[in-house]
Amino acid sequence: MPLNKQILLVSRPQGEATVDNFRLVETQTPALADGQVLVRHHYLSLDPYMRGRMNDSKSYAAPQPLNEVMIGGTVGQVVDSRHPRYAPGDWVVGMGGWQQYSVVDAEQPGLLRKVDVSRVPPSHYLGAVGMPGVTAWYGLVKIIDPKPGQTVTVSAASGAVGSAVGVLAKQRGCRVVGIAGGPDKCAYVRDELGFDDCIDYREHRDLGALARALKAACPNGIDGHFENVGGTVLDAVMLRANAFSRVALCGMIAGYDGQPLPMLNPSLILINRMRIEGFIVSEHMEVWLQALAELGELVGSGRFRPRETVAHGIESAPEAFLGLLKGRNFGKQLVKLVD
């Protein structure tokens, strides 16, 4: 059995996460028991939710245990199998974690899913045609529920989730305005993803400036908003929200280092009779097949071309993850584990 490099979480961050919270180890991959498969990971997904799991605090999921392999989605190939449904060479998606190989009990439902890489590149099963894409689909379709002609705004619009929200909203006949950081990301959002407009929050750093930019980009107000960031971005959107507008609250990356993120004017929720709903996509498995079918068709047909940032080698995962939290990635952040 092959040697396996792994990244463990060895300490909890005190404020900002650092590379010292992680440690690289090398272990021997155990022999397979009946019903198990050995998967060699080709790509590891890095996602903002992982930062919350590093804390030992009350949340929607249990904290990442110390001195264990860091949690993470993976796509790869079966290299050995003692399960009749899986054969060497099969492409599979799972939660293999920050490591080169994983041994998976294939009898447990939901741990592995076969994927077809003939039309959709394997890496996209960790982004647009994976958990981030389904997150976008659920928040947009089930919470925002947009109608043709309505205006939908999206924060972190060039990221794995935000880009999918915009493409899906355009498919539904909406005016879509993104919020992203930097001219390159905004150009991608407008020119490649097809958003109607994109606001560079780095050019509008205070609440007043951002609210004015939103007013110009959304002359008919905001009917639906998909929130990945929180803080000033959400406060500015609230000032432009229409009556009976809906907000799908997916992430609060502005507060992942532990500081509270107060809302400046919560009375607007009442004044505008708004619906604000937080959600965790793993609690809505009933929509995954429908969502993945639409997303797979969009990517496979070329109507949605997701952007990726790829680090190389398991050793690069901690630095790439910290860069993701600071917005240094462009699109979906991945680690390529097989050359």
Short mmCIF file of C-alpha atoms in Angstrom, two decimals, residues 4-190:
data_model
loop_
_atom_site.label_atom_id
_atom_site.label_comp_id
_atom_site.label_asym_id
_atom_site.label_seq_id
_atom_site.Cartn_x
_atom_site.Cartn_y
_atom_site.Cartn_z
CA ASN A 4 0.25 8.89 2.23
CA LYS A 5 1.08 12.53 2.98
CA GLN A 6 -1.50 14.20 5.20
CA ILE A 7 -2.12 17.66 6.66
CA LEU A 8 -3.37 17.61 10.27
CA LEU A 9 -4.92 20.40 12.31
CA VAL A 10 -2.70 20.56 15.39
CA SER A 11 -3.87 23.77 17.13
CA ARG A 12 -6.84 26.15 17.21
CA PRO A 13 -6.32 29.62 15.75
CA GLN A 14 -6.22 32.52 18.17
CA GLY A 15 -7.72 35.16 15.90
CA GLU A 16 -6.24 34.84 12.42
CA ALA A 17 -5.34 31.34 11.24
CA THR A 18 -1.68 30.65 10.42
CA VAL A 19 0.37 27.86 8.86
CA ASP A 20 1.47 26.88 12.39
CA ASN A 21 -2.03 25.52 13.01
CA PHE A 22 -1.24 22.69 10.57
CA ARG A 23 1.36 19.93 10.34
CA LEU A 24 2.43 17.69 7.45
CA VAL A 25 2.86 13.98 8.28
CA GLU A 26 3.50 10.82 6.28
CA THR A 27 1.77 7.54 7.08
CA GLN A 28 1.39 4.08 5.62
CA THR A 29 -1.97 3.53 3.92
CA PRO A 30 -3.76 0.65 5.71
CA ALA A 31 -4.76 -2.56 3.93
CA LEU A 32 -8.35 -2.70 2.70
CA ALA A 33 -11.08 -4.59 4.51
CA ASP A 34 -14.15 -5.99 2.78
CA GLY A 35 -16.40 -3.18 1.51
CA GLN A 36 -13.61 -0.61 1.40
CA VAL A 37 -11.99 1.21 -1.51
CA LEU A 38 -8.71 3.07 -1.81
CA VAL A 39 -8.98 6.44 -3.58
CA ARG A 40 -6.07 8.45 -4.91
CA HIS A 41 -7.07 12.10 -4.76
CA HIS A 42 -6.37 14.19 -7.85
CA TYR A 43 -7.80 17.46 -6.47
CA LEU A 44 -8.53 18.80 -2.99
CA SER A 45 -11.16 21.50 -2.50
CA LEU A 46 -10.40 24.47 -0.23
CA ASP A 47 -13.47 26.31 1.04
CA PRO A 48 -14.20 29.15 3.49
CA TYR A 49 -16.34 26.94 5.76
CA MET A 50 -13.17 25.14 6.85
CA ARG A 51 -12.10 28.20 8.83
CA GLY A 52 -15.16 27.91 11.05
CA ARG A 53 -14.48 24.23 11.67
CA MET A 54 -11.03 25.11 13.02
CA ASN A 55 -12.63 26.87 16.00
CA ASP A 56 -13.81 25.00 19.09
CA SER A 57 -17.08 26.89 19.32
CA LYS A 58 -20.80 26.31 18.86
CA SER A 59 -21.66 26.03 15.20
CA TYR A 60 -23.81 24.05 12.78
CA ALA A 61 -21.18 21.28 12.66
CA ALA A 62 -18.76 19.70 15.09
CA PRO A 63 -15.29 21.30 15.23
CA GLN A 64 -12.46 19.74 13.27
CA PRO A 65 -10.73 17.39 15.76
CA LEU A 66 -7.13 18.21 16.60
CA ASN A 67 -4.35 15.93 15.33
CA GLU A 68 -6.58 14.49 12.62
CA VAL A 69 -6.64 14.99 8.85
CA MET A 70 -8.20 18.35 7.98
CA ILE A 71 -11.68 18.08 6.47
CA GLY A 72 -12.09 18.70 2.74
CA GLY A 73 -13.81 17.58 -0.42
CA THR A 74 -11.82 15.54 -2.94
CA VAL A 75 -12.13 14.09 -6.42
CA GLY A 76 -9.97 11.21 -7.56
CA GLN A 77 -9.76 7.69 -8.88
CA VAL A 78 -10.25 4.33 -7.25
CA VAL A 79 -6.93 2.49 -7.25
CA ASP A 80 -7.99 -0.62 -5.29
CA SER A 81 -11.40 -1.93 -4.33
CA ARG A 82 -12.99 -4.58 -2.18
CA HIS A 83 -16.49 -3.40 -2.99
CA PRO A 84 -18.54 -4.67 -5.97
CA ARG A 85 -19.83 -1.20 -7.00
CA TYR A 86 -16.38 0.32 -7.44
CA ALA A 87 -13.54 -0.70 -9.72
CA PRO A 88 -10.03 0.66 -10.24
CA GLY A 89 -10.18 3.65 -12.56
CA ASP A 90 -13.60 4.87 -11.44
CA TRP A 91 -13.74 8.63 -10.81
CA VAL A 92 -15.31 9.46 -7.45
CA VAL A 93 -16.11 12.50 -5.32
CA GLY A 94 -16.00 12.35 -1.54
CA MET A 95 -14.77 14.01 1.63
CA GLY A 96 -11.30 12.53 1.57
CA GLY A 97 -9.66 15.42 3.43
CA TRP A 98 -6.27 17.07 3.14
CA GLN A 99 -4.31 13.98 2.09
CA GLN A 100 -3.15 12.14 -1.02
CA TYR A 101 -5.13 8.93 -0.44
CA SER A 102 -8.20 7.88 1.53
CA VAL A 103 -9.62 4.53 2.52
CA VAL A 104 -13.42 4.75 2.30
CA ASP A 105 -16.08 2.41 3.67
CA ALA A 106 -18.19 2.30 0.51
CA GLU A 107 -21.07 0.59 2.34
CA GLN A 108 -21.87 3.85 4.12
CA PRO A 109 -24.30 5.90 2.00
CA GLY A 110 -23.17 9.30 0.80
CA LEU A 111 -19.43 8.88 1.34
CA LEU A 112 -18.57 8.35 -2.34
CA ARG A 113 -20.27 9.38 -5.57
CA LYS A 114 -19.21 8.24 -9.04
CA VAL A 115 -18.84 11.04 -11.58
CA ASP A 116 -18.56 11.21 -15.37
CA VAL A 117 -15.48 13.16 -16.50
CA SER A 118 -16.16 12.81 -20.22
CA ARG A 119 -17.92 16.24 -20.47
CA VAL A 120 -17.11 17.86 -17.13
CA PRO A 121 -13.46 18.10 -16.01
CA PRO A 122 -12.90 16.34 -12.68
CA SER A 123 -11.93 19.51 -10.81
CA HIS A 124 -15.33 21.09 -11.53
CA TYR A 125 -16.99 18.41 -9.40
CA LEU A 126 -15.49 20.24 -6.42
CA GLY A 127 -16.78 23.62 -7.61
CA ALA A 128 -19.50 24.51 -10.07
CA VAL A 129 -20.81 20.93 -10.33
CA GLY A 130 -20.24 20.13 -6.68
CA MET A 131 -20.98 21.48 -3.23
CA PRO A 132 -20.38 25.17 -4.08
CA GLY A 133 -22.63 24.94 -7.13
CA VAL A 134 -25.41 23.23 -5.19
CA THR A 135 -25.04 25.86 -2.47
CA ALA A 136 -25.60 28.54 -5.09
CA TRP A 137 -28.57 26.67 -6.58
CA TYR A 138 -30.33 26.11 -3.26
CA GLY A 139 -29.93 29.67 -1.99
CA LEU A 140 -31.07 31.16 -5.28
CA VAL A 141 -33.90 28.79 -6.20
CA LYS A 142 -35.30 27.85 -2.80
CA ILE A 143 -34.76 31.06 -0.79
CA ILE A 144 -34.44 33.99 -3.21
CA ASP A 145 -36.86 32.37 -5.69
CA PRO A 146 -36.29 35.07 -8.34
CA LYS A 147 -38.75 36.03 -11.04
CA PRO A 148 -37.81 37.28 -14.55
CA GLY A 149 -36.93 40.97 -14.51
CA GLN A 150 -36.08 41.09 -10.82
CA THR A 151 -32.67 42.30 -9.60
CA VAL A 152 -30.38 39.86 -7.77
CA THR A 153 -27.09 40.88 -6.14
CA VAL A 154 -24.27 38.53 -5.16
CA SER A 155 -21.28 39.16 -2.91
CA ALA A 156 -17.93 37.40 -3.57
CA ALA A 157 -19.28 37.22 -7.11
CA SER A 158 -16.15 35.80 -8.76
CA GLY A 159 -15.85 32.93 -6.27
CA ALA A 160 -16.99 29.34 -6.64
CA VAL A 161 -20.42 29.97 -5.12
CA GLY A 162 -21.02 33.55 -6.27
CA SER A 163 -20.20 32.88 -9.91
CA ALA A 164 -22.71 30.02 -10.02
CA VAL A 165 -25.39 32.18 -8.38
CA GLY A 166 -25.02 34.79 -11.11
CA VAL A 167 -25.09 32.35 -14.01
CA LEU A 168 -28.14 30.57 -12.58
CA ALA A 169 -29.93 33.89 -11.99
CA LYS A 170 -29.24 35.03 -15.57
CA GLN A 171 -30.74 31.75 -16.77
CA ARG A 172 -33.90 32.79 -14.91
CA GLY A 173 -34.13 36.18 -16.62
CA CYS A 174 -32.85 38.35 -13.79
CA ARG A 175 -30.75 41.49 -13.73
CA VAL A 176 -27.65 40.35 -11.85
CA VAL A 177 -25.13 42.62 -10.12
CA GLY A 178 -22.02 41.20 -8.50
CA ILE A 179 -19.78 42.58 -5.78
CA ALA A 180 -16.13 41.54 -6.00
CA GLY A 181 -12.65 42.76 -5.08
CA GLY A 182 -10.49 44.23 -7.83
CA PRO A 183 -10.85 45.20 -11.51
CA ASP A 184 -9.78 41.79 -12.84
CA LYS A 185 -12.42 39.95 -10.87
CA CYS A 186 -15.10 42.46 -11.84
CA ALA A 187 -14.15 42.20 -15.52
CA TYR A 188 -14.45 38.39 -15.32
CA VAL A 189 -17.84 38.67 -13.62
CA ARG A 190 -19.18 41.01 -16.31
#
